[in-house]
Coordinates of C-alpha atoms in Angstrom, one line a residue:
M1 CA -28.0 -14.0 -46.6
S2 CA -24.6 -15.1 -49.3
V3 CA -23.1 -12.1 -50.9
I4 CA -24.8 -10.7 -54.1
R5 CA -23.0 -8.4 -56.5
Y6 CA -23.6 -5.7 -59.0
E7 CA -22.3 -3.6 -61.2
L8 CA -24.0 -0.7 -63.0
T9 CA -23.0 0.8 -66.2
I10 CA -24.1 4.5 -66.5
R11 CA -23.1 6.3 -70.2
L12 CA -23.2 10.0 -70.0
K13 CA -22.3 13.3 -72.1
T14 CA -20.7 16.4 -71.0
A15 CA -23.2 19.2 -70.9
S16 CA -20.6 21.6 -70.4
P17 CA -16.4 21.9 -70.2
L18 CA -15.7 19.5 -67.1
H19 CA -12.2 20.1 -64.9
S20 CA -11.2 18.0 -61.7
G21 CA -7.6 18.9 -60.9
G22 CA -4.8 16.7 -60.0
I23 CA -1.7 17.2 -58.5
D24 CA -1.1 21.5 -58.8
E25 CA 1.9 22.8 -60.5
V26 CA 3.3 26.2 -59.2
V27 CA 5.1 28.9 -61.1
N28 CA 8.4 30.0 -60.1
R29 CA 7.7 33.7 -60.4
L30 CA 12.1 34.1 -59.8
E31 CA 13.0 32.9 -63.0
E32 CA 13.4 35.0 -65.6
G33 CA 10.5 35.5 -67.8
K34 CA 7.9 33.3 -66.1
D35 CA 6.7 36.5 -64.7
R36 CA 3.5 36.3 -67.1
Q37 CA 3.4 32.5 -67.5
T38 CA 1.2 30.0 -66.0
V39 CA 1.1 26.0 -65.3
V40 CA -1.8 24.5 -66.4
R41 CA -4.2 22.8 -63.7
R42 CA -4.2 19.6 -65.3
F43 CA -6.8 16.4 -64.8
A44 CA -5.5 13.4 -62.4
R45 CA -3.3 10.8 -64.3
D46 CA -3.3 7.3 -64.5
G47 CA 0.0 4.7 -64.6
N48 CA -0.2 5.6 -68.3
D49 CA -0.3 8.9 -67.9
R50 CA -3.8 9.4 -69.7
P51 CA -6.1 12.1 -67.9
I52 CA -8.8 10.8 -65.6
L53 CA -11.7 11.2 -63.1
T54 CA -11.0 9.7 -60.2
G55 CA -13.3 7.4 -58.4
R56 CA -13.0 9.2 -54.9
S57 CA -14.1 12.4 -57.0
V58 CA -17.3 11.1 -58.7
K59 CA -18.3 9.3 -55.7
G60 CA -18.0 12.3 -53.6
A61 CA -20.4 14.5 -56.0
L62 CA -23.1 11.3 -56.5
R63 CA -23.3 10.8 -52.2
A64 CA -23.9 15.2 -52.3
A65 CA -26.1 14.7 -54.5
C66 CA -28.3 11.8 -52.9
R67 CA -28.2 13.6 -49.4
R68 CA -29.2 16.6 -51.0
H69 CA -32.1 14.8 -52.3
L70 CA -32.9 12.9 -49.0
E71 CA -33.4 16.2 -47.3
E72 CA -35.8 17.3 -49.8
R73 CA -37.8 14.9 -49.5
P74 CA -37.5 12.9 -46.5
N75 CA -40.7 11.3 -46.4
D76 CA -41.1 9.6 -49.7
A77 CA -40.9 6.1 -50.4
V78 CA -36.7 5.9 -51.4
A79 CA -36.1 7.8 -47.6
K80 CA -38.2 5.1 -46.3
V81 CA -35.6 2.3 -47.5
L82 CA -32.3 4.8 -47.3
T83 CA -32.3 5.9 -44.0
S84 CA -29.5 7.0 -42.1
E85 CA -28.2 3.4 -40.9
A86 CA -28.6 2.2 -44.4
L87 CA -26.3 4.8 -45.8
R88 CA -23.9 4.6 -43.5
R89 CA -23.6 0.5 -45.0
L90 CA -23.6 1.7 -48.5
W91 CA -21.4 5.3 -48.3
G92 CA -19.0 3.9 -45.6
D93 CA -19.0 4.8 -41.8
E94 CA -18.1 8.2 -41.4
G95 CA -17.4 7.5 -37.4
K96 CA -14.2 7.0 -35.0
K97 CA -12.9 3.3 -34.8
S98 CA -13.2 1.7 -31.5
A99 CA -13.0 -1.8 -29.9
S100 CA -17.2 -2.0 -29.1
A101 CA -17.7 -0.2 -33.0
P102 CA -15.5 -0.7 -35.6
L103 CA -15.5 0.9 -39.1
R104 CA -17.4 -0.4 -41.9
A105 CA -16.3 0.1 -45.5
A106 CA -18.7 1.6 -48.0
C107 CA -20.2 -1.5 -50.2
L108 CA -19.8 0.4 -53.4
T109 CA -17.1 1.1 -55.3
V110 CA -16.8 3.8 -57.7
H111 CA -14.0 2.9 -60.7
T112 CA -11.9 5.3 -62.4
V113 CA -13.5 7.1 -65.1
P114 CA -11.5 7.4 -68.6
L115 CA -12.0 10.9 -70.2
I116 CA -9.9 9.6 -73.7
P117 CA -11.4 6.3 -75.0
E118 CA -9.7 3.6 -75.0
A119 CA -10.0 3.5 -79.1
D120 CA -7.7 6.9 -79.5
D121 CA -5.2 5.3 -76.9
A122 CA -4.3 2.3 -79.1
G123 CA -4.0 3.4 -82.4
K124 CA -4.3 6.5 -84.3
G125 CA -3.4 9.6 -81.8
G126 CA -3.4 13.0 -82.7
A127 CA -5.8 16.0 -81.7
D128 CA -8.1 13.5 -79.5
D129 CA -4.8 12.6 -77.0
A130 CA -4.4 16.1 -75.6
L131 CA -7.1 17.7 -74.0
P132 CA -7.5 21.7 -74.3
S133 CA -7.1 24.3 -71.6
R134 CA -8.5 27.6 -70.8
M135 CA -7.3 30.6 -69.5
G136 CA -8.6 33.1 -67.2
N137 CA -7.1 35.9 -64.9
A138 CA -9.2 38.0 -61.6
I139 CA -9.9 41.7 -61.9
D140 CA -8.8 44.2 -59.1
R141 CA -11.9 44.9 -57.6
Y142 CA -10.1 48.7 -56.8
W143 CA -8.3 49.4 -59.8
G144 CA -10.4 47.4 -62.1
S145 CA -7.4 46.0 -63.6
V146 CA -5.9 42.5 -63.9
A147 CA -5.0 41.5 -60.6
D148 CA -1.1 40.2 -59.7
G149 CA -0.9 36.4 -59.2
A150 CA -4.0 35.4 -60.5
L151 CA -3.6 34.3 -63.9
F152 CA -4.8 30.5 -64.3
E153 CA -5.0 28.0 -66.8
H154 CA -7.4 24.6 -66.6
E155 CA -7.4 21.5 -68.7
Y156 CA -10.8 20.7 -69.9
L157 CA -12.7 18.2 -71.1
P158 CA -14.9 19.6 -73.8
A159 CA -19.1 19.4 -74.2
G160 CA -20.5 16.6 -76.1
R161 CA -17.7 14.0 -74.8
P162 CA -18.5 10.8 -73.6
L163 CA -18.3 9.0 -70.0
T164 CA -18.8 5.7 -68.9
L165 CA -19.5 5.6 -65.2
V166 CA -18.9 2.0 -63.6
I167 CA -20.5 1.6 -60.1
T168 CA -19.8 -2.3 -58.2
A169 CA -21.5 -3.1 -55.1
Q170 CA -21.8 -5.9 -52.8
A171 CA -24.6 -7.3 -50.6
G172 CA -24.4 -9.9 -47.5
L173 CA -22.1 -11.9 -45.9
P174 CA -21.0 -15.5 -46.7
D175 CA -23.2 -17.9 -45.5
G176 CA -21.9 -18.8 -42.0
V177 CA -20.3 -15.6 -40.8
A178 CA -21.8 -13.5 -38.7
V179 CA -21.4 -9.6 -38.0
P180 CA -19.7 -8.7 -35.1
A181 CA -21.3 -7.5 -32.0
G182 CA -21.5 -3.7 -32.7
A183 CA -20.7 -3.7 -35.9
V184 CA -22.6 -2.2 -38.7
E185 CA -24.3 -4.6 -40.8
P186 CA -23.4 -5.3 -44.5
A187 CA -25.9 -3.3 -47.3
T188 CA -29.1 -5.9 -48.6
P189 CA -30.2 -5.8 -51.6
E190 CA -33.2 -3.8 -51.3
Q191 CA -30.8 -0.8 -50.0
I192 CA -28.4 -1.1 -53.4
E193 CA -31.2 -1.6 -55.8
T194 CA -32.9 1.7 -54.4
L195 CA -29.9 3.7 -54.0
F196 CA -29.0 2.8 -57.9
E197 CA -32.5 3.7 -58.7
L198 CA -31.7 7.1 -57.1
L199 CA -28.7 7.5 -58.6
L200 CA -30.2 7.0 -62.3
G201 CA -32.9 9.3 -61.4
L202 CA -30.5 12.4 -60.5
F203 CA -28.9 11.5 -63.8
R204 CA -32.0 11.9 -65.7
S205 CA -32.9 15.1 -63.8
E206 CA -29.2 16.5 -64.5
R207 CA -28.6 16.9 -60.9
I208 CA -25.4 15.7 -60.7
S209 CA -21.9 17.8 -62.0
F210 CA -18.7 16.9 -61.4
G211 CA -15.2 18.2 -61.1
G212 CA -14.8 21.8 -60.0
R213 CA -15.5 25.4 -61.5
R214 CA -19.5 25.1 -61.3
G215 CA -19.9 28.3 -60.5
A216 CA -18.7 28.9 -64.2
G217 CA -21.2 25.9 -65.2
W218 CA -18.3 23.4 -65.7
G219 CA -18.7 20.0 -64.7
R220 CA -22.5 19.0 -66.1
V221 CA -23.2 15.8 -66.9
R222 CA -26.8 14.6 -68.8
P223 CA -27.5 10.5 -69.8
D224 CA -26.3 9.3 -73.2
V225 CA -30.0 8.4 -74.6
R226 CA -29.4 6.3 -77.7
P227 CA -32.8 5.0 -79.7
D228 CA -31.9 1.1 -79.1
A229 CA -31.3 1.2 -75.7
D230 CA -31.4 2.8 -72.1
F231 CA -28.3 5.2 -70.9
W232 CA -27.3 2.2 -68.0
T233 CA -27.1 -1.1 -67.7
L234 CA -26.8 -3.4 -64.4
T235 CA -26.0 -6.8 -63.9
R236 CA -26.0 -9.1 -60.5
A237 CA -25.0 -12.4 -59.7
P238 CA -24.7 -14.6 -56.4
L239 CA -21.6 -15.5 -55.7
G240 CA -22.0 -18.9 -53.2
S241 CA -20.8 -21.5 -55.7
C242 CA -18.2 -21.9 -58.1
D243 CA -20.7 -21.7 -60.9
D244 CA -22.2 -18.2 -59.5
L245 CA -18.4 -16.9 -59.7
V246 CA -18.4 -18.3 -63.5
R247 CA -21.7 -16.6 -64.3
W248 CA -20.7 -13.2 -62.9
L249 CA -17.3 -13.2 -64.8
S250 CA -20.1 -14.2 -68.1
G251 CA -21.8 -10.8 -67.5
G252 CA -24.1 -11.8 -64.4
Q253 CA -28.2 -11.7 -64.5
D254 CA -29.2 -9.0 -66.8
M255 CA -31.7 -6.6 -64.9
A256 CA -32.8 -3.9 -67.0
G257 CA -36.4 -4.2 -66.2
A258 CA -35.8 -5.1 -62.5
I259 CA -35.4 -1.3 -61.2
T260 CA -37.0 2.5 -62.5
P261 CA -35.4 5.3 -61.9
V262 CA -37.1 7.9 -59.2
D263 CA -38.4 10.8 -61.0
C264 CA -36.4 13.4 -59.0
G265 CA -38.3 16.6 -61.2
G266 CA -36.4 18.9 -63.2
P267 CA -32.9 20.6 -61.5
D268 CA -34.5 23.0 -58.4
R269 CA -32.7 26.1 -60.1
M270 CA -34.0 29.3 -60.7
R271 CA -33.3 30.1 -64.5
I272 CA -32.3 33.5 -65.6
T273 CA -32.0 34.2 -69.6
V274 CA -30.8 37.4 -71.0
E275 CA -31.7 38.2 -74.6
W276 CA -29.5 40.3 -76.4
N277 CA -26.6 41.1 -78.5
S278 CA -23.5 43.9 -78.9
P279 CA -22.9 46.7 -81.5
T280 CA -19.4 47.3 -80.6
G281 CA -18.2 43.8 -80.3
I282 CA -17.0 41.6 -77.7
L283 CA -13.3 40.5 -77.0
V284 CA -12.5 38.1 -74.1
A285 CA -8.8 37.5 -76.0
D286 CA -6.7 34.2 -75.6
P287 CA -2.9 34.9 -75.6
R288 CA -2.2 32.0 -76.6
I289 CA -4.3 31.9 -79.6
S290 CA -2.4 35.1 -80.9
E291 CA 1.3 34.0 -79.7
T292 CA 1.0 30.9 -82.3
E293 CA 0.2 33.4 -84.8
L294 CA 2.6 35.5 -84.2
K295 CA 5.6 33.0 -83.9
R296 CA 3.7 31.6 -87.9
K297 CA 4.1 35.1 -89.0
R298 CA 7.6 34.8 -88.1
Q299 CA 8.6 31.9 -89.5
E300 CA 7.1 33.4 -92.4
K301 CA 9.0 36.1 -92.9
E302 CA 12.3 34.4 -91.8
K303 CA 11.6 31.7 -95.2
R304 CA 10.7 35.1 -97.4
E305 CA 14.1 36.8 -96.2
K306 CA 16.2 33.8 -97.2
A307 CA 14.4 33.1 -100.3
A308 CA 14.8 36.6 -101.2
Q309 CA 18.3 36.8 -100.5
K310 CA 18.9 33.8 -102.1
A311 CA 17.4 35.7 -105.0
D312 CA 19.3 38.9 -104.1
Q313 CA 16.6 40.6 -103.8
G314 CA 16.9 42.2 -100.3
G315 CA 15.4 41.2 -96.9
G316 CA 12.1 41.6 -98.2
Q317 CA 11.2 43.9 -95.4
G318 CA 7.9 45.4 -94.9
D319 CA 5.7 42.0 -95.5
V320 CA 5.0 42.0 -91.6
R321 CA 5.3 45.4 -89.9
D322 CA 6.9 44.7 -86.4
D323 CA 5.3 41.5 -86.2
Y324 CA 2.2 42.5 -85.5
V325 CA -0.9 40.1 -84.3
P326 CA -4.0 41.3 -83.3
A327 CA -5.7 40.0 -79.9
M328 CA -7.9 37.3 -80.9
Q329 CA -11.5 35.9 -79.2
M330 CA -11.3 33.0 -77.1
C331 CA -12.5 29.7 -78.4
T332 CA -13.7 26.6 -76.8
D333 CA -13.9 23.0 -78.3
T334 CA -17.1 21.5 -78.4
A335 CA -18.9 18.7 -80.2
E336 CA -19.3 20.1 -83.2
G337 CA -15.5 21.9 -83.2
K338 CA -14.4 24.9 -81.9
R339 CA -16.9 28.0 -81.2
L340 CA -16.5 31.2 -80.3
V341 CA -16.8 31.6 -76.3
L342 CA -18.4 34.1 -73.6
P343 CA -17.0 32.3 -70.7
G344 CA -19.0 32.2 -68.0
S345 CA -16.5 32.8 -65.3
S346 CA -15.6 36.3 -67.3
V347 CA -19.8 36.9 -67.0
R348 CA -19.7 36.2 -63.7
G349 CA -16.5 38.3 -62.0
A350 CA -18.3 41.0 -64.1
L351 CA -21.4 40.9 -62.3
R352 CA -19.4 40.1 -59.4
S353 CA -17.4 43.3 -59.5
R354 CA -20.7 45.2 -60.1
A355 CA -22.6 43.7 -57.2
S356 CA -19.5 44.4 -55.1
R357 CA -19.8 48.1 -56.1
I358 CA -23.3 48.5 -55.5
A359 CA -23.4 47.2 -51.9
R360 CA -20.1 49.5 -50.6
T361 CA -21.9 52.1 -51.6
I362 CA -24.6 51.2 -50.4
L363 CA -22.5 50.6 -46.9
A364 CA -20.9 53.6 -47.0
A365 CA -23.5 55.9 -47.8
R366 CA -25.0 54.7 -44.6
H367 CA -21.8 55.2 -42.6
A368 CA -21.5 51.1 -42.1
P369 CA -17.8 50.3 -42.5
V370 CA -16.1 49.7 -45.4
A371 CA -12.7 48.5 -45.6
D372 CA -10.2 49.9 -47.9
W373 CA -9.0 48.1 -50.5
S374 CA -6.7 50.0 -52.3
N375 CA -3.5 47.9 -51.0
T376 CA -5.7 44.8 -50.3
G377 CA -5.2 41.7 -53.1
V378 CA -8.0 40.4 -54.8
H379 CA -7.9 37.1 -52.5
D380 CA -8.7 39.1 -49.9
Q381 CA -11.0 41.2 -51.6
L382 CA -13.1 38.3 -52.3
A383 CA -13.0 37.2 -48.8
A384 CA -14.3 40.8 -47.3
D385 CA -17.2 41.4 -49.7
P386 CA -20.5 42.2 -48.7
V387 CA -22.6 39.3 -47.2
L388 CA -25.0 39.2 -50.0
V389 CA -22.5 39.5 -52.5
R390 CA -20.6 36.7 -51.2
D391 CA -23.8 34.6 -50.7
L392 CA -24.2 34.8 -54.3
F393 CA -20.6 34.4 -55.9
G394 CA -19.1 32.2 -53.0
S395 CA -15.8 33.2 -51.8
T396 CA -12.5 30.6 -50.9
E397 CA -14.6 29.2 -48.0
Q398 CA -18.2 28.8 -49.6
R399 CA -19.6 28.4 -53.0
G400 CA -21.7 30.9 -54.2
A401 CA -25.2 30.2 -55.1
L402 CA -24.9 31.6 -58.8
T403 CA -23.5 30.0 -62.2
V404 CA -22.8 31.7 -64.9
L405 CA -22.8 29.4 -68.2
D406 CA -20.4 29.9 -71.0
T407 CA -22.5 31.3 -74.0
L408 CA -21.4 30.4 -77.4
A409 CA -21.3 32.9 -80.7
V410 CA -21.2 31.6 -84.4
P411 CA -19.3 34.5 -87.0
R412 CA -21.6 36.3 -89.6
R413 CA -18.5 37.6 -91.4
K414 CA -15.1 37.6 -91.5
P415 CA -13.5 39.5 -88.4
R416 CA -12.3 42.9 -88.3
N417 CA -9.3 44.0 -87.8
I418 CA -9.2 47.0 -85.2
P419 CA -5.3 48.8 -84.6
H420 CA -3.9 51.0 -82.7
N421 CA -0.8 52.8 -82.1
A422 CA 0.6 53.9 -78.7
G423 CA 1.6 58.2 -78.6
D424 CA 5.1 59.3 -77.8
R425 CA 4.2 61.1 -74.7
W426 CA 7.5 63.2 -75.1
T427 CA 7.3 63.9 -79.7
G428 CA 3.8 64.1 -79.3
G429 CA 4.6 61.3 -82.3
V430 CA 4.0 58.2 -83.0
A431 CA 5.5 55.5 -80.9
G432 CA 7.6 53.4 -82.4
G433 CA 7.3 49.3 -81.9
A434 CA 3.6 50.2 -80.1
L435 CA 1.4 48.9 -83.0
Y436 CA -1.5 46.6 -81.2
G437 CA -5.0 45.8 -81.9
E438 CA -7.9 43.9 -81.9
E439 CA -9.5 40.8 -83.9
V440 CA -13.2 41.7 -83.5
H441 CA -15.8 39.0 -84.7
D442 CA -19.5 40.3 -85.7
A443 CA -21.2 37.3 -84.3
Q444 CA -24.8 36.2 -83.3
W445 CA -24.1 35.6 -79.5
G446 CA -26.4 32.8 -77.7
D447 CA -28.3 33.7 -75.0
L448 CA -26.7 34.2 -71.4
T449 CA -27.8 31.8 -68.9
L450 CA -27.6 32.6 -65.2
E451 CA -29.1 29.7 -62.6
L452 CA -29.5 30.4 -58.8
D453 CA -29.2 27.2 -57.1
P454 CA -31.1 27.8 -53.6
N455 CA -29.1 24.6 -51.6
S456 CA -26.3 26.6 -52.6
F457 CA -27.0 29.8 -49.8
S458 CA -25.2 29.7 -46.4
P459 CA -27.7 27.3 -44.1
Q460 CA -27.8 30.9 -42.0
A461 CA -29.7 32.4 -45.3
D462 CA -33.2 32.0 -45.0
V463 CA -36.1 33.3 -47.5
N464 CA -35.5 36.9 -46.9
R465 CA -32.0 37.0 -47.1
R466 CA -32.4 34.9 -50.3
K467 CA -34.5 37.1 -51.5
A468 CA -32.9 40.1 -50.7
A469 CA -29.7 38.1 -52.6
W470 CA -32.0 38.2 -55.7
C471 CA -32.4 42.1 -55.3
L472 CA -28.6 42.6 -55.5
L473 CA -28.3 40.3 -57.9
G474 CA -31.8 42.5 -59.9
L475 CA -29.6 45.6 -59.8
V476 CA -26.7 44.8 -61.4
L477 CA -28.9 43.1 -64.6
A478 CA -30.7 46.3 -64.5
E479 CA -27.3 47.8 -65.0
L480 CA -26.5 45.4 -67.7
A481 CA -30.4 46.1 -69.6
A482 CA -29.2 50.4 -69.0
G483 CA -26.1 49.2 -71.5
T484 CA -24.0 51.0 -68.5
L485 CA -21.9 47.3 -67.7
P486 CA -19.2 46.2 -70.3
L487 CA -18.6 42.8 -70.9
G488 CA -15.2 41.6 -71.7
S489 CA -12.2 43.2 -72.2
R490 CA -11.1 46.9 -73.9
G491 CA -14.5 48.0 -72.6
T492 CA -12.4 51.8 -72.5
R493 CA -11.7 51.2 -75.7
G494 CA -15.5 51.0 -77.2
L495 CA -16.0 47.3 -76.7
G496 CA -17.9 45.4 -74.7
Q497 CA -21.3 47.2 -74.8
V498 CA -24.1 45.0 -74.2
R499 CA -27.7 45.4 -75.6
V500 CA -30.4 43.8 -73.4
T501 CA -33.8 43.3 -75.5
G502 CA -35.2 40.6 -73.4
I503 CA -35.0 39.2 -69.6
R504 CA -36.6 36.0 -68.5
I505 CA -37.1 34.3 -65.1
E506 CA -38.2 31.2 -64.2
G507 CA -38.2 28.6 -61.5
G508 CA -37.8 31.2 -58.5
S509 CA -40.5 29.8 -56.4
S510 CA -38.3 27.9 -54.1
L511 CA -36.6 31.7 -53.2
G512 CA -40.1 33.0 -53.4
V513 CA -39.7 34.8 -56.9
E514 CA -42.5 34.6 -59.1
D515 CA -41.8 33.6 -63.2
W516 CA -41.4 36.9 -65.1
S517 CA -40.5 38.2 -68.0
A518 CA -40.4 41.7 -69.9
P519 CA -39.9 41.8 -73.0
E520 CA -39.4 39.3 -75.3
K521 CA -38.0 38.9 -78.2
G522 CA -38.9 41.5 -80.6
G523 CA -40.4 43.5 -77.7
G524 CA -39.1 47.5 -77.3
R525 CA -42.2 48.8 -78.8
S526 CA -42.8 52.3 -78.7
G527 CA -44.3 53.7 -75.5
E528 CA -43.0 50.7 -73.8
E529 CA -41.0 51.3 -70.0
P530 CA -37.3 50.8 -70.4
L531 CA -36.0 47.4 -69.6
A532 CA -34.2 48.5 -66.8
A533 CA -36.9 50.4 -65.8
Q534 CA -39.5 47.3 -65.4
I535 CA -36.5 45.2 -63.5
L536 CA -36.6 47.8 -61.0
S537 CA -40.2 47.6 -60.8
H538 CA -39.9 44.1 -60.1
L539 CA -37.3 44.2 -57.7
Q540 CA -39.4 46.6 -55.6
T541 CA -42.4 44.2 -55.4
V542 CA -39.8 41.4 -54.0
N543 CA -38.3 44.1 -52.2
E544 CA -41.9 45.2 -50.2
K545 CA -42.1 41.0 -48.9
I546 CA -38.7 41.4 -47.2
A547 CA -38.9 41.5 -43.3
V548 CA -35.9 43.6 -42.0
S549 CA -32.8 41.6 -41.1
P550 CA -32.6 41.0 -37.1
G551 CA -30.6 43.5 -35.4
A552 CA -30.2 45.6 -38.3
G553 CA -31.7 48.9 -36.9
D554 CA -34.0 51.2 -37.6
N555 CA -32.4 53.0 -40.2
W556 CA -32.3 50.1 -42.3
T557 CA -35.1 48.6 -44.7
G558 CA -35.9 45.8 -47.2
W559 CA -32.9 43.6 -48.8
S560 CA -30.6 46.3 -47.8
S561 CA -30.2 45.7 -44.4
Y562 CA -28.7 42.3 -45.5
L563 CA -25.8 44.1 -46.7
L564 CA -24.7 44.1 -42.8
P565 CA -22.5 41.2 -41.5
E566 CA -23.4 39.5 -38.1
A567 CA -21.7 40.7 -36.1
C568 CA -22.4 44.5 -37.4
C569 CA -26.0 43.6 -36.7
Q570 CA -25.1 42.1 -33.1
K571 CA -23.7 45.4 -32.2
E572 CA -26.2 47.4 -33.4
A573 CA -29.0 45.2 -31.9
R574 CA -26.7 45.7 -28.3
D575 CA -26.7 49.5 -29.0
D576 CA -30.5 49.7 -29.3

């Protein structure tokens, strides 16, 4: 068998912001003025300081997606070719090296993916050469305020940007070369081509994501389909002679009709769509916008003052009162330009905080152990959340099953400026230099989109525990529908109110939940049951089919029995 080399080129587009971290830098908080600053978590860079997706990161995502598909469908035709032995040949050996069984490197090479097209590097420069970043913070679950040391900022590639993924592979060995005794044999052409068919099918069904922050919906990619061509090209060439090598360097043999992407179906996720609007306006502020605007106003003020001094007209005071700049709504870069955004991470944080409160309230009412969080850091709070909360939202040790996508908006009119002034607590008058406010957009927001991935639950989570997690999330959605869960900031100042007009659940069969909706857009007819009550009725139906958690005891029923930690369940079982 001679050596055969393949090259697969896949054209993709980002369907959401994408971030993959390089080397993290830490802010020196001891330095004066650095206590509320961040260091941007940037992409890895190549030798020319261009942002890239490393081949190692992409390869890990591809390998995980393939493994998941083969575990879900162990008996289909693809799994019969891509056996565990074949996967060792393709992805490399994960065993331990020994004299009798040496390791084999992967036959696949996943090349670095540049994030800025070469045309931009070559000449024009400008905005395309610098990637934007987004700030965020974590909220203390006990105090409800911003947690100390939880301010962060991520560089990201906006949605709608093209990505070109190149994978090369090599099958076989040169003629006359034998495989050493006990070593893993090289991959065959059939195995490589079958793996390529599976990868193309996974990309087509949007089952592969890159980078981090996937709980906020980041890292999603989809095929860049063009009317005149497929989203992929594949070439191959044997390397048994000099002529073969020349043929390979000239482009190789086109295999467009030789392989067919595997039909992987649609994304295997439960999708929850919430139709809503905000009567008060939503604000998730980006402090950098306000700082930029403040600098601009100060520069304009200095110019006016200098011009007035030259004209002997005084200092021009009163033009800009205290350099006041309101807090401004966060925006995100898209293929259509900048858009107002309600970050998925912000909504997810609000949902988690309320889910944690519900779970801890139930545990405390049942006299189960609940830790005091008054002096607990936010990261320790996340690690100590009840079991179902960690199943949904994750922790530092595991990824949660719930993803909340970014929500974009289209402004309907010019923003409203809402000014405030702090009062002096001693004199009762207006405090000097304490003017502040918000810039609020009366915008038409898109639907909130949440997704539950059954494959992201803990391996110990059976169908009953997954249904229990859905019941907990449903209670949070019921509070959102009742208008008691604000989104964004300034919730205690009248902003962030939510009016839910409809909810739709699709694809929940893998969690044991049937498709359900109530009411559709245009609902809210007279005499109709309130939406929050409809959600609770649906949850009661689901709860009736949930078996009690083993070892939870006689005092626990339904979904709430899965709030108990495993150690507590085992103790109660021993006591019984």
